[in-house]
PDB file of C-alpha atoms in Angstrom:
ATOM      1  CA  SER A 148     103.884 108.126 106.413  1.00  0.00           C
ATOM      2  CA  SER A 149     104.279 109.752 103.311  1.00  0.00           C
ATOM      3  CA  ASP A 150     105.883 106.976 101.371  1.00  0.00           C
ATOM      4  CA  LEU A 151     102.352 105.274 101.525  1.00  0.00           C
ATOM      5  CA  LEU A 152     100.607 108.016  99.663  1.00  0.00           C
ATOM      6  CA  HIS A 153     100.966 106.800  96.309  1.00  0.00           C
ATOM      7  CA  ASP A 154      98.900 103.342  97.104  1.00  0.00           C
ATOM      8  CA  TRP A 155      95.868 105.409  98.581  1.00  0.00           C
ATOM      9  CA  ASN A 156      92.948 106.496  96.625  1.00  0.00           C
ATOM     10  CA  ILE A 157      92.932 110.267  97.682  1.00  0.00           C
ATOM     11  CA  SER A 158      90.683 112.819  96.117  1.00  0.00           C
ATOM     12  CA  PRO A 159      91.969 116.205  95.797  1.00  0.00           C
ATOM     13  CA  VAL A 160      90.407 118.722  98.473  1.00  0.00           C
ATOM     14  CA  GLU A 161      90.737 122.405  99.154  1.00  0.00           C
ATOM     15  CA  LYS A 162      92.255 122.509 102.686  1.00  0.00           C
ATOM     16  CA  ILE A 163      93.621 119.830 105.247  1.00  0.00           C
ATOM     17  CA  LEU A 164      94.547 119.947 108.756  1.00  0.00           C
ATOM     18  CA  GLU A 165      97.211 117.783 110.012  1.00  0.00           C
ATOM     19  CA  ILE A 166      97.348 117.110 113.865  1.00  0.00           C
ATOM     20  CA  GLY A 167     100.751 115.866 115.198  1.00  0.00           C
ATOM     21  CA  ALA A 168     102.424 116.727 111.850  1.00  0.00           C
ATOM     22  CA  GLY A 169     105.958 116.081 113.312  1.00  0.00           C
ATOM     23  CA  SER A 170     108.292 116.943 110.337  1.00  0.00           C
ATOM     24  CA  GLY A 171     105.502 117.825 108.157  1.00  0.00           C
ATOM     25  CA  ALA A 172     106.317 114.975 105.667  1.00  0.00           C
ATOM     26  CA  ILE A 173     102.704 113.846 105.317  1.00  0.00           C
ATOM     27  CA  SER A 174     101.142 117.127 104.502  1.00  0.00           C
ATOM     28  CA  ILE A 175     104.159 118.499 102.264  1.00  0.00           C
ATOM     29  CA  ALA A 176     103.650 115.186 100.265  1.00  0.00           C
ATOM     30  CA  LEU A 177      99.984 115.812  99.786  1.00  0.00           C
ATOM     31  CA  LEU A 178     100.450 119.477  98.650  1.00  0.00           C
ATOM     32  CA  LYS A 179     103.374 118.541  96.232  1.00  0.00           C
ATOM     33  CA  ALA A 180     101.156 115.592  94.769  1.00  0.00           C
ATOM     34  CA  GLY A 181      98.150 117.990  94.278  1.00  0.00           C
ATOM     35  CA  HIS A 182      95.952 116.167  96.874  1.00  0.00           C
ATOM     36  CA  SER A 183      95.300 119.545  98.584  1.00  0.00           C
ATOM     37  CA  LEU A 184      95.741 123.148  97.867  1.00  0.00           C
ATOM     38  CA  HIS A 185      96.288 124.364 101.587  1.00  0.00           C
ATOM     39  CA  ALA A 186      97.185 122.877 104.772  1.00  0.00           C
ATOM     40  CA  LEU A 187      97.522 123.870 108.314  1.00  0.00           C
ATOM     41  CA  LEU A 188      99.964 121.656 110.455  1.00  0.00           C
ATOM     42  CA  CYS A 189      99.994 121.447 114.075  1.00  0.00           C
ATOM     43  CA  ASP A 190     101.966 119.892 116.939  1.00  0.00           C
ATOM     44  CA  VAL A 191     102.034 119.855 120.701  1.00  0.00           C
ATOM     45  CA  ASN A 192     106.007 119.793 120.456  1.00  0.00           C
ATOM     46  CA  PRO A 193     107.476 123.233 119.754  1.00  0.00           C
ATOM     47  CA  ASP A 194     110.436 121.615 118.090  1.00  0.00           C
ATOM     48  CA  ALA A 195     108.360 119.817 115.602  1.00  0.00           C
ATOM     49  CA  VAL A 196     106.605 123.200 114.834  1.00  0.00           C
ATOM     50  CA  VAL A 197     110.104 124.537 114.059  1.00  0.00           C
ATOM     51  CA  CYS A 198     110.906 121.714 111.903  1.00  0.00           C
ATOM     52  CA  SER A 199     107.809 121.602 109.882  1.00  0.00           C
ATOM     53  CA  THR A 200     107.806 125.268 109.306  1.00  0.00           C
ATOM     54  CA  GLU A 201     111.523 124.955 107.802  1.00  0.00           C
ATOM     55  CA  ASN A 202     110.481 122.093 105.658  1.00  0.00           C
ATOM     56  CA  ILE A 203     107.510 123.857 104.251  1.00  0.00           C
ATOM     57  CA  SER A 204     109.864 126.654 103.374  1.00  0.00           C
ATOM     58  CA  ASN A 205     112.462 124.321 101.904  1.00  0.00           C
ATOM     59  CA  ASN A 206     109.797 123.124  99.738  1.00  0.00           C
ATOM     60  CA  ALA A 207     108.617 126.376  98.568  1.00  0.00           C
ATOM     61  CA  LEU A 208     105.086 125.900 100.108  1.00  0.00           C
ATOM     62  CA  SER A 209     104.951 128.939 102.400  1.00  0.00           C
ATOM     63  CA  ASP A 210     101.987 130.264 100.385  1.00  0.00           C
ATOM     64  CA  GLN A 211     100.098 127.155 100.770  1.00  0.00           C
ATOM     65  CA  ALA A 212     100.940 125.848 104.241  1.00  0.00           C
ATOM     66  CA  SER A 213     101.840 127.037 107.850  1.00  0.00           C
ATOM     67  CA  SER A 214     102.389 125.204 111.128  1.00  0.00           C
ATOM     68  CA  ILE A 215     101.443 126.142 114.654  1.00  0.00           C
ATOM     69  CA  PHE A 216     101.586 124.836 118.174  1.00  0.00           C
ATOM     70  CA  SER A 217      98.286 122.873 119.141  1.00  0.00           C
ATOM     71  CA  ASP A 218      97.500 120.251 121.556  1.00  0.00           C
ATOM     72  CA  VAL A 219      95.104 118.260 119.311  1.00  0.00           C
ATOM     73  CA  PHE A 220      92.450 121.090 118.558  1.00  0.00           C
ATOM     74  CA  GLU A 221      93.011 123.350 121.310  1.00  0.00           C
ATOM     75  CA  GLY A 222      95.200 125.981 119.277  1.00  0.00           C
ATOM     76  CA  ILE A 223      92.826 125.891 116.124  1.00  0.00           C
ATOM     77  CA  ALA A 224      90.720 128.543 115.302  1.00  0.00           C
ATOM     78  CA  SER A 225      86.913 128.250 114.228  1.00  0.00           C
ATOM     79  CA  GLU A 226      87.939 126.907 110.783  1.00  0.00           C
ATOM     80  CA  HIS A 227      86.609 123.994 108.768  1.00  0.00           C
ATOM     81  CA  PHE A 228      88.561 121.493 106.772  1.00  0.00           C
ATOM     82  CA  ASP A 229      87.671 119.128 104.143  1.00  0.00           C
ATOM     83  CA  ARG A 230      90.343 116.494 105.458  1.00  0.00           C
ATOM     84  CA  ILE A 231      91.821 116.050 109.092  1.00  0.00           C
ATOM     85  CA  ILE A 232      94.727 113.729 109.294  1.00  0.00           C
ATOM     86  CA  PHE A 233      96.128 112.250 112.411  1.00  0.00           C
ATOM     87  CA  ASN A 234      98.923 109.851 112.712  1.00  0.00           C
ATOM     88  CA  ILE A 235      98.056 109.054 116.172  1.00  0.00           C
ATOM     89  CA  PRO A 236     100.315 107.618 119.070  1.00  0.00           C
ATOM     90  CA  LEU A 237      99.862 103.744 118.456  1.00  0.00           C
ATOM     91  CA  TRP A 238     100.452 102.643 122.006  1.00  0.00           C
ATOM     92  CA  HIS A 239      97.476 102.963 124.364  1.00  0.00           C
ATOM     93  CA  GLY A 240      98.830 100.924 127.239  1.00  0.00           C
ATOM     94  CA  GLU A 241      99.639 102.206 130.785  1.00  0.00           C
ATOM     95  CA  ASN A 242     103.294 101.566 130.486  1.00  0.00           C
ATOM     96  CA  GLY A 243     105.156 102.864 127.466  1.00  0.00           C
ATOM     97  CA  GLY A 244     107.082 105.988 128.404  1.00  0.00           C
ATOM     98  CA  HIS A 245     106.504 109.605 127.965  1.00  0.00           C
ATOM     99  CA  ASN A 246     106.919 110.042 124.384  1.00  0.00           C
ATOM    100  CA  VAL A 247     103.686 111.676 123.351  1.00  0.00           C
ATOM    101  CA  ALA A 248     104.312 110.748 119.638  1.00  0.00           C
ATOM    102  CA  LEU A 249     104.259 107.294 120.415  1.00  0.00           C
ATOM    103  CA  VAL A 250     102.278 106.823 123.646  1.00  0.00           C
ATOM    104  CA  ASP A 251      98.377 107.759 124.486  1.00  0.00           C
ATOM    105  CA  ARG A 252      97.759 106.217 127.615  1.00  0.00           C
ATOM    106  CA  GLU A 253      94.176 104.857 127.792  1.00  0.00           C
ATOM    107  CA  ALA A 254      93.670 106.505 124.294  1.00  0.00           C
ATOM    108  CA  VAL A 255      92.824 109.729 126.110  1.00  0.00           C
ATOM    109  CA  VAL A 256      94.172 111.875 122.967  1.00  0.00           C
ATOM    110  CA  PHE A 257      92.532 109.599 120.361  1.00  0.00           C
ATOM    111  CA  ARG A 258      89.115 110.071 122.145  1.00  0.00           C
ATOM    112  CA  ARG A 259      89.428 113.682 122.160  1.00  0.00           C
ATOM    113  CA  PHE A 260      90.174 113.736 118.573  1.00  0.00           C
ATOM    114  CA  LEU A 261      87.189 111.856 117.804  1.00  0.00           C
ATOM    115  CA  ASP A 262      84.876 113.865 120.109  1.00  0.00           C
ATOM    116  CA  GLN A 263      85.971 117.054 118.613  1.00  0.00           C
ATOM    117  CA  ALA A 264      86.784 116.450 114.925  1.00  0.00           C
ATOM    118  CA  ASN A 265      83.413 117.062 113.615  1.00  0.00           C
ATOM    119  CA  ASN A 266      83.329 120.807 114.861  1.00  0.00           C
ATOM    120  CA  TYR A 267      86.330 121.475 112.523  1.00  0.00           C
ATOM    121  CA  LEU A 268      85.235 119.468 109.217  1.00  0.00           C
ATOM    122  CA  SER A 269      83.241 121.047 106.292  1.00  0.00           C
ATOM    123  CA  SER A 270      79.925 119.513 105.247  1.00  0.00           C
ATOM    124  CA  SER A 271      81.603 116.793 103.162  1.00  0.00           C
ATOM    125  CA  GLY A 272      84.838 116.630 105.288  1.00  0.00           C
ATOM    126  CA  GLU A 273      86.519 113.452 106.553  1.00  0.00           C
ATOM    127  CA  ILE A 274      89.035 112.186 108.920  1.00  0.00           C
ATOM    128  CA  TRP A 275      92.180 110.029 108.212  1.00  0.00           C
ATOM    129  CA  PHE A 276      93.971 108.298 111.092  1.00  0.00           C
ATOM    130  CA  SER A 277      96.056 105.503 112.053  1.00  0.00           C
ATOM    131  CA  TYR A 278      95.202 102.513 114.298  1.00  0.00           C
ATOM    132  CA  SER A 279      97.420  99.260 115.278  1.00  0.00           C
ATOM    133  CA  ASN A 280      97.392  96.200 117.167  1.00  0.00           C
ATOM    134  CA  LEU A 281      99.086  98.042 120.026  1.00  0.00           C
ATOM    135  CA  SER A 282      95.954 100.645 120.108  1.00  0.00           C
ATOM    136  CA  SER A 283      92.967 100.170 122.602  1.00  0.00           C
ATOM    137  CA  PRO A 284      90.773  97.432 121.549  1.00  0.00           C
ATOM    138  CA  THR A 285      87.533  99.269 122.540  1.00  0.00           C
ATOM    139  CA  ALA A 286      88.355 103.142 121.646  1.00  0.00           C
ATOM    140  CA  LEU A 287      87.691 102.720 118.254  1.00  0.00           C
ATOM    141  CA  SER A 288      84.684 100.442 118.239  1.00  0.00           C
ATOM    142  CA  SER A 289      82.924 102.779 120.977  1.00  0.00           C
ATOM    143  CA  TYR A 290      82.511 105.571 118.341  1.00  0.00           C
ATOM    144  CA  ARG A 291      81.022 103.505 115.468  1.00  0.00           C
ATOM    145  CA  ASP A 292      77.657 104.883 116.390  1.00  0.00           C
ATOM    146  CA  ARG A 293      78.895 108.589 115.511  1.00  0.00           C
ATOM    147  CA  TRP A 294      81.537 107.837 112.790  1.00  0.00           C
ATOM    148  CA  GLU A 295      81.464 105.597 109.554  1.00  0.00           C
ATOM    149  CA  PHE A 296      85.001 104.177 109.397  1.00  0.00           C
ATOM    150  CA  LYS A 297      86.307 102.469 106.346  1.00  0.00           C
ATOM    151  CA  LEU A 298      89.856 100.855 106.057  1.00  0.00           C
ATOM    152  CA  VAL A 299      92.104 102.346 103.328  1.00  0.00           C
ATOM    153  CA  HIS A 300      95.450 100.777 104.049  1.00  0.00           C
ATOM    154  CA  PHE A 301      97.367  98.492 106.269  1.00  0.00           C
ATOM    155  CA  ASP A 302     100.863  97.400 106.673  1.00  0.00           C
ATOM    156  CA  TYR A 303     102.790  94.833 108.556  1.00  0.00           C
ATOM    157  CA  MET A 304     106.089  95.421 110.103  1.00  0.00           C
ATOM    158  CA  ALA A 305     107.578  92.109 110.626  1.00  0.00           C
ATOM    159  CA  ASP A 306     110.478  93.047 112.621  1.00  0.00           C
ATOM    160  CA  ASN A 307     108.363  94.159 115.579  1.00  0.00           C
ATOM    161  CA  GLY A 308     105.033  92.479 114.857  1.00  0.00           C
ATOM    162  CA  VAL A 309     103.237  95.828 114.633  1.00  0.00           C
ATOM    163  CA  ILE A 310     100.290  95.886 112.153  1.00  0.00           C
ATOM    164  CA  ARG A 311      99.160  99.566 111.321  1.00  0.00           C
ATOM    165  CA  ALA A 312      95.831 100.281 109.703  1.00  0.00           C
ATOM    166  CA  ILE A 313      94.757 103.549 108.163  1.00  0.00           C
ATOM    167  CA  TYR A 314      90.966 104.398 108.470  1.00  0.00           C
ATOM    168  CA  ARG A 315      88.937 106.900 106.873  1.00  0.00           C
ATOM    169  CA  GLY A 316      86.144 108.319 108.871  1.00  0.00           C
ATOM    170  CA  LYS A 317      83.040 110.327 108.229  1.00  0.00           C
ATOM    171  CA  TYR A 318      80.719 111.788 110.802  1.00  0.00           C
ATOM    172  CA  LEU A 319      76.950 110.353 110.642  1.00  0.00           C
ATOM    173  CA  SER A 320      74.160 112.659 110.143  1.00  0.00           C
ATOM    174  CA  SER A 321      71.337 112.466 112.687  1.00  0.00           C
ATOM    175  CA  ARG A 322      69.423 109.986 110.350  1.00  0.00           C
ATOM    176  CA  GLU A 323      72.484 107.959 109.643  1.00  0.00           C
ATOM    177  CA  PHE A 324      73.244 107.963 113.508  1.00  0.00           C
ATOM    178  CA  SER A 325      69.847 106.289 113.931  1.00  0.00           C
ATOM    179  CA  ASP A 326      70.155 103.874 111.589  1.00  0.00           C
ATOM    180  CA  ALA A 327      73.818 102.816 112.775  1.00  0.00           C
ATOM    181  CA  LYS A 328      72.463 102.386 116.357  1.00  0.00           C
ATOM    182  CA  SER A 329      69.604 100.172 114.977  1.00  0.00           C
ATOM    183  CA  ILE A 330      71.523  97.852 112.334  1.00  0.00           C
ATOM    184  CA  LYS A 331      75.228  98.049 113.066  1.00  0.00           C
ATOM    185  CA  THR A 332      76.510  97.921 109.576  1.00  0.00           C
ATOM    186  CA  ILE A 333      79.277 100.223 109.514  1.00  0.00           C
ATOM    187  CA  SER A 334      82.313  98.620 107.637  1.00  0.00           C
ATOM    188  CA  ILE A 335      85.202  98.177 109.970  1.00  0.00           C
ATOM    189  CA  VAL A 336      87.763  95.396 110.946  1.00  0.00           C
ATOM    190  CA  GLU A 337      86.854  94.788 114.612  1.00  0.00           C
ATOM    191  CA  PRO A 338      89.318  96.544 116.757  1.00  0.00           C
ATOM    192  CA  GLU A 339      89.165  93.761 119.347  1.00  0.00           C
ATOM    193  CA  TYR A 340      90.490  91.499 116.482  1.00  0.00           C
ATOM    194  CA  LEU A 341      93.269  93.957 115.337  1.00  0.00           C
ATOM    195  CA  SER A 342      94.205  94.311 119.116  1.00  0.00           C
ATOM    196  CA  SER A 343      94.397  90.537 119.953  1.00  0.00           C
ATOM    197  CA  ALA A 344      97.691  89.506 121.179  1.00  0.00           C
ATOM    198  CA  SER A 345      97.066  85.917 120.262  1.00  0.00           C
ATOM    199  CA  THR A 346      95.957  86.685 116.630  1.00  0.00           C
ATOM    200  CA  ASN A 347      98.011  85.083 113.898  1.00  0.00           C
ATOM    201  CA  PRO A 348      99.475  87.685 111.724  1.00  0.00           C
ATOM    202  CA  VAL A 349      98.761  85.674 108.547  1.00  0.00           C
ATOM    203  CA  GLN A 350      95.060  85.394 109.466  1.00  0.00           C
ATOM    204  CA  LEU A 351      94.886  88.946 110.548  1.00  0.00           C
ATOM    205  CA  ILE A 352      96.295  90.139 107.363  1.00  0.00           C
ATOM    206  CA  SER A 353      93.904  88.173 105.323  1.00  0.00           C
ATOM    207  CA  LYS A 354      91.059  89.789 107.165  1.00  0.00           C
ATOM    208  CA  LEU A 355      92.387  93.258 106.603  1.00  0.00           C
ATOM    209  CA  GLU A 356      92.674  92.399 102.791  1.00  0.00           C
ATOM    210  CA  ALA A 357      89.055  91.459 102.862  1.00  0.00           C
ATOM    211  CA  TYR A 358      87.810  94.756 104.353  1.00  0.00           C
ATOM    212  CA  GLN A 359      90.454  97.028 102.409  1.00  0.00           C
ATOM    213  CA  LEU A 360      88.734  99.356  99.970  1.00  0.00           C
TER     214      LEU A 360
END
């Protein structure tokens, strides 16, 4: 959420895209902090689009940002962005209700995001997204031969036992792709470890701290 941004080492960019923007709090905070000059916000919930549009206006950012309806990338024109942000639904189990902001059965939406994101990135662009111990233990690791992931931030919600990690991802070039397949040296906390129900939170937090940039 936007209250975490002050702890992150975020370099300024020209244009960002936020998927599943909700109220628009994250993009608005990035714009106001000077981390981006322009932002396109999108959400699959029409009410969220109305809300974020109002919040953009209320923060006098209408010249820098806009909000549209889009299911992941479906409503996005052929644009390229320097940073794409997605606070993904963290629950990837089969049973979890129908709230698309919270539940992504079998990580279908997350996989669509990683399959398509590179088509909308500038040459030096990157993705930022959330993951947790409620997320699929294999969805993230299955993309390590195409994406380089690095841990940016994590927090532990003691009241419900949820550990949320924020990752930064950069698409690998053809040469890097070949190297990654052969030497497997991409820096990431193993998702299987992150998602293990038996993992001691203290041990996991210690491991996350060791990987944090």
